[in-house]
Short mmCIF file of C-alpha atoms in Angstrom, two decimals:
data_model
loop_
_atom_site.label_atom_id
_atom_site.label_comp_id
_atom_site.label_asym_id
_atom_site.label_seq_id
_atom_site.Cartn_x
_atom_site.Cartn_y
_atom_site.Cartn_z
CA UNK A 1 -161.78 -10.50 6.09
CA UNK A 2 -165.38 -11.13 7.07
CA UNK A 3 -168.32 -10.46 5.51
CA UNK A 4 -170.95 -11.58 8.53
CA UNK A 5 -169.04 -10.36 11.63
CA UNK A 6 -170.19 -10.02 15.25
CA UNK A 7 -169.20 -6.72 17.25
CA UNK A 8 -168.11 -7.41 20.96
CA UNK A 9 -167.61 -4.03 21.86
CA UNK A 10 -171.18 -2.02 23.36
CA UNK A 11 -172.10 1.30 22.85
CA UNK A 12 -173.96 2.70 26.01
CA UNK A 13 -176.74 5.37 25.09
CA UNK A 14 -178.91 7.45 27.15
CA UNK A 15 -183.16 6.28 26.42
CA UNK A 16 -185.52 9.15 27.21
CA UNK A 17 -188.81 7.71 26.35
CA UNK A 18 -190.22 11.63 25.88
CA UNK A 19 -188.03 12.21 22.84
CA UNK A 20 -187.41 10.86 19.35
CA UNK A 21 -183.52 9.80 19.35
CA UNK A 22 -182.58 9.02 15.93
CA UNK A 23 -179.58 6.50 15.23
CA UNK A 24 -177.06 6.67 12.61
CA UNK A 25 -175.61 3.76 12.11
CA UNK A 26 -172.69 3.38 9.18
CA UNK A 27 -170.25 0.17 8.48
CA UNK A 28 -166.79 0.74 7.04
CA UNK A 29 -164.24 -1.37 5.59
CA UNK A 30 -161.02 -1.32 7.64
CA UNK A 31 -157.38 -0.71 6.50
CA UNK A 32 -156.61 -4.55 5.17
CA UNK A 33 -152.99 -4.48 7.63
CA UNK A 34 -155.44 -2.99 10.86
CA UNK A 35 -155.89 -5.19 14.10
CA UNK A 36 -159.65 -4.78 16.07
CA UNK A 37 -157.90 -3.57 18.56
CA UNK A 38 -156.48 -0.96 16.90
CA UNK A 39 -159.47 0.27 15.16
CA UNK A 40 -160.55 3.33 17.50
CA UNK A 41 -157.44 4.79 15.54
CA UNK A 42 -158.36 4.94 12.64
CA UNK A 43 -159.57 8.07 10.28
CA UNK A 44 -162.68 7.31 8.70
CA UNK A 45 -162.17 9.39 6.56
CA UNK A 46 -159.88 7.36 5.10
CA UNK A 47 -161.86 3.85 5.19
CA UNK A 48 -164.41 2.47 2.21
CA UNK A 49 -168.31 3.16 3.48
CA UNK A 50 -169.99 -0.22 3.04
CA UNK A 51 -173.11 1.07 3.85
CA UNK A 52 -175.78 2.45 6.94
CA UNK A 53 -178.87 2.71 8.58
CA UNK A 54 -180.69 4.81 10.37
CA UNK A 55 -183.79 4.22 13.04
CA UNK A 56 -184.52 5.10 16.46
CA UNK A 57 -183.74 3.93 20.21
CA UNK A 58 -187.44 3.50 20.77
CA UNK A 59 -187.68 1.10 17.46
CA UNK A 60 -184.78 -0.84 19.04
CA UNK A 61 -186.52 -1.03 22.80
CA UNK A 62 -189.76 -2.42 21.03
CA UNK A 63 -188.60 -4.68 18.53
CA UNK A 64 -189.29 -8.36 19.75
CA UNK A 65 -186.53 -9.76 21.97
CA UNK A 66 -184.85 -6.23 21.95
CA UNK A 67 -183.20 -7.33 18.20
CA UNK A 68 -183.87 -4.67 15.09
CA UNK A 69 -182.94 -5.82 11.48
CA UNK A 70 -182.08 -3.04 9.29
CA UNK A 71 -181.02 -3.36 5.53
CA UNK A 72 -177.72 -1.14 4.91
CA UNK A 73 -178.06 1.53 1.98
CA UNK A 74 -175.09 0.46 0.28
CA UNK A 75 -172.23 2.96 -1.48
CA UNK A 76 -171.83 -0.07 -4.43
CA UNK A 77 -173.08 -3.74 -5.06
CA UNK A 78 -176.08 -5.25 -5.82
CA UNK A 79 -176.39 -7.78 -2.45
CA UNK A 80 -178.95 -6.46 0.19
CA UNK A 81 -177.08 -6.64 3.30
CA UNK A 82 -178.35 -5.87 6.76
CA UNK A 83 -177.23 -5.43 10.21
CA UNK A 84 -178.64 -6.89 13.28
CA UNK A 85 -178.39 -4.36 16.69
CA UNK A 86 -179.47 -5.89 19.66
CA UNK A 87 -180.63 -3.45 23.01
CA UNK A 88 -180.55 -4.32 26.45
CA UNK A 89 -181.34 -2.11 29.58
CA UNK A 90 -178.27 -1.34 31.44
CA UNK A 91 -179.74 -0.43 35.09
CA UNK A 92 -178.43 -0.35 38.95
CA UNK A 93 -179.21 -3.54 40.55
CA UNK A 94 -180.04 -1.33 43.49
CA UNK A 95 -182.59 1.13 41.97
CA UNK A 96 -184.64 -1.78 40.52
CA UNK A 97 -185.10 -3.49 43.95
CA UNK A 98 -187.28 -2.72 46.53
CA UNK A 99 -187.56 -3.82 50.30
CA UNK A 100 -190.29 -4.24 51.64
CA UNK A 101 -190.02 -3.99 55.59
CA UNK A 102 -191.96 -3.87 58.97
CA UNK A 103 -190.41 -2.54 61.60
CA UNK A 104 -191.76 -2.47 65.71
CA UNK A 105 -190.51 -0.86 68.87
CA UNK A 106 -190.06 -2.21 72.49
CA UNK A 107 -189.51 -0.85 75.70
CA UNK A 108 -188.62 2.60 74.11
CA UNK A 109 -187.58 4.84 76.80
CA UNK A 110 -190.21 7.49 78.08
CA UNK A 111 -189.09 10.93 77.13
CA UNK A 112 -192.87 13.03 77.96
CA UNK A 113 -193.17 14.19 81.10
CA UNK A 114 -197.11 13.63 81.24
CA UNK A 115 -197.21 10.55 78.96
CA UNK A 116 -195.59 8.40 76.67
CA UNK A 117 -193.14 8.73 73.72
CA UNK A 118 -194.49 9.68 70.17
CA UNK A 119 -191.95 7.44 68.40
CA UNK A 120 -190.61 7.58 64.89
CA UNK A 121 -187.90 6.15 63.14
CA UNK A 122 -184.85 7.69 60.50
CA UNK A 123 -182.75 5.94 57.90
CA UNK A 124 -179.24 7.08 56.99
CA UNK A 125 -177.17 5.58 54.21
CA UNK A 126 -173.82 5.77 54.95
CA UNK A 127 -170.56 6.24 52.62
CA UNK A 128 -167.15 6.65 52.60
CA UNK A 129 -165.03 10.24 51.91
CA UNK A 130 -161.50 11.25 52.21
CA UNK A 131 -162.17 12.08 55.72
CA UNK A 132 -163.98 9.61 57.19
CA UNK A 133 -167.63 7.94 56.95
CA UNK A 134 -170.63 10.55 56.01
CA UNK A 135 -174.12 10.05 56.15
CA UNK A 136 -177.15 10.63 54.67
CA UNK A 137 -180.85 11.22 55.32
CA UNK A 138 -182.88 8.84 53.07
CA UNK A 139 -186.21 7.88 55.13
CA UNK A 140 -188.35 9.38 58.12
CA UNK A 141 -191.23 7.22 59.56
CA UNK A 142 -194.60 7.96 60.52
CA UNK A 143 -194.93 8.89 64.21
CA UNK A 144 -197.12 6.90 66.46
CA UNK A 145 -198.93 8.35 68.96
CA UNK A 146 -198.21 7.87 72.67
CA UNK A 147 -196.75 4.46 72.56
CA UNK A 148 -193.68 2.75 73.81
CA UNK A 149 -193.90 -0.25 71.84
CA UNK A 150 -195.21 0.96 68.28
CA UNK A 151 -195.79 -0.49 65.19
CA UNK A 152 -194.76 0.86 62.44
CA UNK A 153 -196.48 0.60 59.14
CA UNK A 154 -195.06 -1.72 56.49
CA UNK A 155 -192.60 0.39 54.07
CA UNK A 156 -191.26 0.22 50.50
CA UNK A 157 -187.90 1.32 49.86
CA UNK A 158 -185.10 1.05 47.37
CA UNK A 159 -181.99 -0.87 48.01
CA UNK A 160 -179.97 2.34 46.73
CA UNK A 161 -181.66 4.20 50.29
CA UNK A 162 -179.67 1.29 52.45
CA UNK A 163 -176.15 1.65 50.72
CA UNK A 164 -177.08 -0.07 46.86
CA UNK A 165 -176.27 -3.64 48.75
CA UNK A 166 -177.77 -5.91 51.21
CA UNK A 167 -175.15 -6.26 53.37
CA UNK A 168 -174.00 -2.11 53.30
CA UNK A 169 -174.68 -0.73 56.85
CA UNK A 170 -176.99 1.75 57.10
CA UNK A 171 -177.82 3.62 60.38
CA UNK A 172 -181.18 3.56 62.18
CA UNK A 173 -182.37 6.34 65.12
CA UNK A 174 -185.71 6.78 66.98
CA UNK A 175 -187.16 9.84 68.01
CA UNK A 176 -189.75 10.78 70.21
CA UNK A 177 -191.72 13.47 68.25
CA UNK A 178 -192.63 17.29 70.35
CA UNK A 179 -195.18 19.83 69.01
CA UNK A 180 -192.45 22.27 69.47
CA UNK A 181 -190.18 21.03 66.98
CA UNK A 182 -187.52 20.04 69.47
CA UNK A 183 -187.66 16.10 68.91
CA UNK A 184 -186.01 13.99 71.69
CA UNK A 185 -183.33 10.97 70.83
CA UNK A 186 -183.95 7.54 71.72
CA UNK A 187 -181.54 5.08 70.71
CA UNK A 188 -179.65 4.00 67.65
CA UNK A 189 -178.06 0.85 65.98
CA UNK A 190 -176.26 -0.04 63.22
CA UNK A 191 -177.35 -2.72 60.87
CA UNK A 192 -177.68 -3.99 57.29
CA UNK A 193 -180.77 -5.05 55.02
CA UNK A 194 -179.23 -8.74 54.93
CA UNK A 195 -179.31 -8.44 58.91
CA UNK A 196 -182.68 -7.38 59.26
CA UNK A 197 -183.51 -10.33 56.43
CA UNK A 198 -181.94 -12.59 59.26
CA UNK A 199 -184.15 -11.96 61.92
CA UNK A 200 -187.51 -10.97 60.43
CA UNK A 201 -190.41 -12.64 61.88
CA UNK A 202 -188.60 -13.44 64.78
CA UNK A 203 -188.67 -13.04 68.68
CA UNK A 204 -185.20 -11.52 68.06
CA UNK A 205 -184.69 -8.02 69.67
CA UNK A 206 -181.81 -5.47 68.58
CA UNK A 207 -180.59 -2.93 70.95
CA UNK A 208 -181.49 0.97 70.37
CA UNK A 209 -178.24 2.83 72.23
CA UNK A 210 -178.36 5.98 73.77
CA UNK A 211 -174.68 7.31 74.38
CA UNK A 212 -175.70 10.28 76.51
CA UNK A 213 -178.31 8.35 78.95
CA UNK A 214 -177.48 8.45 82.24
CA UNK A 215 -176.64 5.46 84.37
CA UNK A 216 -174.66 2.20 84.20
CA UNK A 217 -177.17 1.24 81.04
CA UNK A 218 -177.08 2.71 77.52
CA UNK A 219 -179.96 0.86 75.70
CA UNK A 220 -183.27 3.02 75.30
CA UNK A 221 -185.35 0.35 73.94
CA UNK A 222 -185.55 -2.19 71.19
CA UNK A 223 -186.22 -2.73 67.80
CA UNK A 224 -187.59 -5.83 65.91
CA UNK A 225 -188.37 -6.64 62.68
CA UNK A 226 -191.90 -7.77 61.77
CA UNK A 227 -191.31 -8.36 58.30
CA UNK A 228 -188.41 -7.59 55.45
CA UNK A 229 -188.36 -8.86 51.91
CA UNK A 230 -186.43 -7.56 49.02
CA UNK A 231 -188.75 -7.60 45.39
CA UNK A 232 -187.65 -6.73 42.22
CA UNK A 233 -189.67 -4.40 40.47
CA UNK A 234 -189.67 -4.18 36.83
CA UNK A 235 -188.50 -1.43 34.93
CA UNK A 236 -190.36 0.73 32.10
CA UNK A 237 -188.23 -0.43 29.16
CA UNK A 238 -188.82 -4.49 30.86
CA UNK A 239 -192.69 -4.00 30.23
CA UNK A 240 -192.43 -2.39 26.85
CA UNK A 241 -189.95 -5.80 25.75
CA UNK A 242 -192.34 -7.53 27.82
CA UNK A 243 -195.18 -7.09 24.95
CA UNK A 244 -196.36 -4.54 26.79
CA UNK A 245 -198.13 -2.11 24.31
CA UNK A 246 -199.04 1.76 24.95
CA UNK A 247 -202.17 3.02 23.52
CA UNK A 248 -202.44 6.76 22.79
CA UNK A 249 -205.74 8.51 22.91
CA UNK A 250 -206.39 12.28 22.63
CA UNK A 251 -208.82 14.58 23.64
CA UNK A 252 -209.51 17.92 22.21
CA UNK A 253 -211.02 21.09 23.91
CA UNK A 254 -214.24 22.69 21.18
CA UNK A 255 -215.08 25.19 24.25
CA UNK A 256 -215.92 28.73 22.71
CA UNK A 257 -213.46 30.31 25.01
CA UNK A 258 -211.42 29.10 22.14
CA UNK A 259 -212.53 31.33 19.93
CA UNK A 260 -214.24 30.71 16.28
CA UNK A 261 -212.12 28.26 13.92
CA UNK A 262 -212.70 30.87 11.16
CA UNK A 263 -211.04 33.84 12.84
CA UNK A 264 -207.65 33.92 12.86
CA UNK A 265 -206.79 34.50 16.24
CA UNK A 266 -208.73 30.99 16.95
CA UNK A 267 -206.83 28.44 18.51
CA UNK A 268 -208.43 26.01 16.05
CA UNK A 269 -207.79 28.60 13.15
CA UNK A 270 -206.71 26.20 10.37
CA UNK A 271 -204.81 27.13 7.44
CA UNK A 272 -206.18 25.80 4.34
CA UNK A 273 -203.38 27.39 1.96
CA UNK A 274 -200.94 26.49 4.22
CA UNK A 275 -200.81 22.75 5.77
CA UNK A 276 -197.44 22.99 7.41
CA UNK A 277 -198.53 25.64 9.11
CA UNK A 278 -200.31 24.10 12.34
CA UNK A 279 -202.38 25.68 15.11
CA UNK A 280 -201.54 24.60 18.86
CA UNK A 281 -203.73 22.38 19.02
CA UNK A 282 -202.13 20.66 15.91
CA UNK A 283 -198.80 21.13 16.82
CA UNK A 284 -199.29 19.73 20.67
CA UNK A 285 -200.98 16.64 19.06
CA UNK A 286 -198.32 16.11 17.00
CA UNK A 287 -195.13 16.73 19.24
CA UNK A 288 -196.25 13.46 21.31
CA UNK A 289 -198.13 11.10 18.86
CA UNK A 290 -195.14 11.38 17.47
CA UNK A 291 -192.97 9.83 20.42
CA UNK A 292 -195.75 7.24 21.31
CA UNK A 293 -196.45 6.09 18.01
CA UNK A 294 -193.54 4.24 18.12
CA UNK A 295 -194.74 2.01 21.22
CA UNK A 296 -198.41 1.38 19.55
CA UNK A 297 -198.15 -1.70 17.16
CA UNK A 298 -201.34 -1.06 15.25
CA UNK A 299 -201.17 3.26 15.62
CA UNK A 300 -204.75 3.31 15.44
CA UNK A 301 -205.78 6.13 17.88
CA UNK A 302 -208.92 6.88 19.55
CA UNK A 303 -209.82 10.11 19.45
CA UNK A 304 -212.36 12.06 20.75
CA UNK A 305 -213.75 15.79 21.34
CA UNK A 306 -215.71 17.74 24.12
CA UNK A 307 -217.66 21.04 24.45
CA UNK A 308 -219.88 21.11 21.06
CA UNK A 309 -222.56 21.70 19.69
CA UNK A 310 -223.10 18.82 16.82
CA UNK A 311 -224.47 20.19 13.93
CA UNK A 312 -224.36 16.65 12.30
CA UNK A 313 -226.51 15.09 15.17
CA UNK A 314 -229.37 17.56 15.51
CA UNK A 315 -227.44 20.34 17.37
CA UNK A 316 -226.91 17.99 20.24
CA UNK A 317 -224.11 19.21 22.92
CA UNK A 318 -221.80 17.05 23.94
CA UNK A 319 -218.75 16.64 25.73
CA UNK A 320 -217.62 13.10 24.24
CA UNK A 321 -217.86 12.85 21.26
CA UNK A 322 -215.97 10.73 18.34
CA UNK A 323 -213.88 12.99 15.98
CA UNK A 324 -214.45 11.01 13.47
CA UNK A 325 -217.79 10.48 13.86
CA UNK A 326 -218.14 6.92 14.53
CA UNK A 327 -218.92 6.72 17.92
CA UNK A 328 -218.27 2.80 17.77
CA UNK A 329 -215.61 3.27 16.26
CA UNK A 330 -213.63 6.01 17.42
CA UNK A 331 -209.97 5.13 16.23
CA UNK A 332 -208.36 6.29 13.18
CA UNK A 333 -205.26 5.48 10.98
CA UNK A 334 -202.05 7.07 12.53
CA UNK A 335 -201.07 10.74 13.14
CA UNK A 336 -201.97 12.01 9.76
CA UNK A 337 -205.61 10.49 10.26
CA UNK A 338 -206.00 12.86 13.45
CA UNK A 339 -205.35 15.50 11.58
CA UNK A 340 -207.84 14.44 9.21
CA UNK A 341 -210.50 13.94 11.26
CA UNK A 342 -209.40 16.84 13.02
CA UNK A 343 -209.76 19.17 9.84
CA UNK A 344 -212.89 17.32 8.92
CA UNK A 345 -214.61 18.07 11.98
CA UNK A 346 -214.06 21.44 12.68
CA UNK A 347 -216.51 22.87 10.08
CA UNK A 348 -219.27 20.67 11.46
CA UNK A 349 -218.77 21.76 14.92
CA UNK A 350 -220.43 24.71 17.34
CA UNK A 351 -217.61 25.55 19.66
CA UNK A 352 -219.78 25.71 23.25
CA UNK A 353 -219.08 24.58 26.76
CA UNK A 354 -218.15 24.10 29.14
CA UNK A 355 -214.78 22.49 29.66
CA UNK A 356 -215.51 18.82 31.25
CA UNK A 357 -213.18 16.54 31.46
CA UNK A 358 -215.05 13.79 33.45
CA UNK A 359 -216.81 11.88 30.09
CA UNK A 360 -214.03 11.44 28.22
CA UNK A 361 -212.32 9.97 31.23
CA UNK A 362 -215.13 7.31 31.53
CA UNK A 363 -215.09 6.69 28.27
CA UNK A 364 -211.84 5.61 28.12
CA UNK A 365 -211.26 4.16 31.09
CA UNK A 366 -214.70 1.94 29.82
CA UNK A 367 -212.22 0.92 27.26
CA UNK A 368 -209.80 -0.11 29.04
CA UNK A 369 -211.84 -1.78 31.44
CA UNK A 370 -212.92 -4.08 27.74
CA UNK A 371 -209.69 -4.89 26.80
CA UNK A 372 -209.64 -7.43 29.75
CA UNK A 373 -205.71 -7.07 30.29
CA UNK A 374 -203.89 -10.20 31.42
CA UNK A 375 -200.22 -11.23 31.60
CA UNK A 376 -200.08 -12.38 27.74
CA UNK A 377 -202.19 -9.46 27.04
CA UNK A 378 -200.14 -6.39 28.14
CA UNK A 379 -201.40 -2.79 27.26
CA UNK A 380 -201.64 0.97 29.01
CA UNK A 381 -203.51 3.79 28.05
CA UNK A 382 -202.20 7.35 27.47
CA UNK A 383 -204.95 9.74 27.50
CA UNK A 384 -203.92 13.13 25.92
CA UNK A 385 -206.06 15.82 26.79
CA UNK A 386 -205.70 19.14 24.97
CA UNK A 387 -207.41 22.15 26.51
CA UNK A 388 -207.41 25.95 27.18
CA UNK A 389 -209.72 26.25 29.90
CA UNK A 390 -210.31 25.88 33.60
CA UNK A 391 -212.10 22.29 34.48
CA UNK A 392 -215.76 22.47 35.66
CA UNK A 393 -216.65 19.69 36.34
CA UNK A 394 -213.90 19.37 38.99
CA UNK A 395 -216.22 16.89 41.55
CA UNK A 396 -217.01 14.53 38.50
CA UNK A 397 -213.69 14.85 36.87
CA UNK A 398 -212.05 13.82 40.41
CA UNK A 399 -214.53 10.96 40.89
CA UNK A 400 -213.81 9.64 37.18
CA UNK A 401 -209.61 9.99 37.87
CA UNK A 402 -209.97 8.06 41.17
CA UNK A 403 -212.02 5.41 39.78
CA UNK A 404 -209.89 4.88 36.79
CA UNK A 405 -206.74 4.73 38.79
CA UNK A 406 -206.59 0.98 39.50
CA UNK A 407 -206.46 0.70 35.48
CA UNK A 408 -203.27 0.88 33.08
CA UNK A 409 -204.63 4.02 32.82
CA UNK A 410 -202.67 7.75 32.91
#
């Protein structure tokens, strides 16, 4: 006997940012002698349809503090009503931390007969099973050279490769590393993240144990910790309701090895009788604008093309080029204005070569580089590029990747 009420009970669903996942989502009026908690009984079949709804997980992820509004299509009545659904990200604790930690040797036992040990260090996470305590594998250090007191290099790991908790043991051993394969044991210990936090940046030693050495002394060396920290480190979906917007841009492959637009067994063969029926380069364009758009506020997309000849700017080749010829301006209106442009362009083009990626790279990355990112001005860049060929500018195209990778860039 409510008309405004507020569900307690959450439905868990699976978010794969890749895919479209449309919601259903349908209100009915409840027998009038029904309690709540008896309402996973009941046949619906049997209960008045108020109304419903439909949208998609990725509307709900993006809508501004995770809360989507959504008017009902009503059954009967003249009253608009809507329904409020609000998301949150339900996420290990453990996967979405990180520790950060620096770890050193001392005084590690000598295991080379004509020098020093090549020391590295393992990580097992330990759990429980009807027979006992099990172990696994879930790090391997670097090995350092001919040293008995190493330092390792600083490491990033997730909480989930100690145990999932700070204070879940884990097991440590030390190795000295052979040529042959036939690695030498050191020491262990047991300890726990929360342990380790305890003692970093201290003079404080731990004991490595070696069961098997001989004499009235079992430790093989020692093991300090130079520096441990545990960080949290956002997730995707805490950017995205973070304000964080992703901007698609696409990239299309003119190269002749495509063959000409006008022959049918052209990749770029267009069907002008037919519109639904779309060529691969169409239908690849489509299948993820169609996911992103979603995550892009304005869906204006910049767009651009490579291996022409330009019959529009005095046969020039080029291998960046606007596809809707407004170099300036490059964006256009949505996934039905690629196709557009797309369609527009085609007649106007020379289909050449060859297939370089490295332009189109800059160019965007240039872009991005403009949009002077900050914390209150959150974006990344998707760069879609569609081709058929074999990259030949490889040197370029690795230069231009490596100098865009310090951007929002991928």
């Amino acid at each position: 006997n409510n008309l405004n009420p507020v569900f307690a009970k959450s439905i868990e669903a699976t978010y794969n940012f890749e895919e479209n996942q449309p919601l259903g989502i349908y209100l009915y009026q409840a027998p009038d002698n029904s309690r709540s908690d008896q309402t996973i009984k009941i046949d619906l079949k049997r209960c008045l349809l108020i109304g419903s709804a439909t949208c998609t997980l990725s509307d709900l992820v993006t809508a501004s503090g995770g809360k989507k509004t959504l008017v009902l299509k009503c059954v009967k009545g003249s009253a608009v009503p809507t329904v409020s659904v609000i998301a949150q990200e339900v996420y290990s604790g453990a996967e979405n931390k990180l520790v950060r930690m620096a770890l050193c040797g001392h005084k590690l036992d000598k295991k080379d007969l004509f020098g020093k040990s090549d020391p590295y260090y393992k990580i097992y996470r330990l759990y429980e099973t009807e027979t006992g305590t099990d172990e696994i594998l879930t790090f391997k250090s670097e090995v350092i050279i001919q040293d008995l007191n190493p330092v390792w290099a600083p490491v990033d790991l997730k909480l989930s490769a100690f145990g999932g908790d700070a204070s879940s043991p884990f097991r440590i051993e030390v190795y000295d590393w052979d040529r042959d394969g036939g690695h030498d044991f050191i020491g262990e210990l047991r300890t726990s993240v929360q342990a380790l936090q305890a003692i970093q940046g201290t003079k404080t030693q731990l004991e490595l144990i070696n069961p098997k050495k001989k004499g009235a002394t079992k430790v093989a060396g020692y093991l300090s910790v130079r520096a441990l920290s545990i960080v949290t480190k956002p997730t995707f979906l805490q950017y995205i309701t973070g304000g964080c917007e992703i901007n698609f841009n696409v990239a299309i492959d003119f190269t002749a090895s495509n063959g000409d637009p006008r022959n049918s067994t052209s990749l770029h063969y267009v069907q002008s009788y037919d519109p639904k029926s779309l060529n691969p380069y169409q239908q690849c364009i489509l299948a993820i604008a169609d996911v992103l758009q979603h995550y892009d506020d304005d869906q204006r997309y910049p767009c651009y093309g490579f291996g022409a000849v330009l019959s529009y700017r005095n046969q020039e080749k080029s291998h960046c080029f606007a596809i809707n010829m407004n170099e300036s301006a490059p964006e256009v209106a949505g996934i039905q204005g690629i196709m557009t442009a797309y369609n527009a362009i085609l007649p106007r083009l020379k289909l050449s070569g060859p297939t370089c990626f490295s332009e189109v790279i800059n160019a965007v990355a240039a872009r991005t580089r403009a949009n002077n990112v900050s914390q209150s001005n959150q974006s990344y860049q998707v760069l879609l590029i569609v081709t058929d060929g074999v990259i030949q500018d490889m040197p370029e195209t690795t230069n231009a990747i490596v100098a865009a990778s310090s951007l929002g860039i991928s």
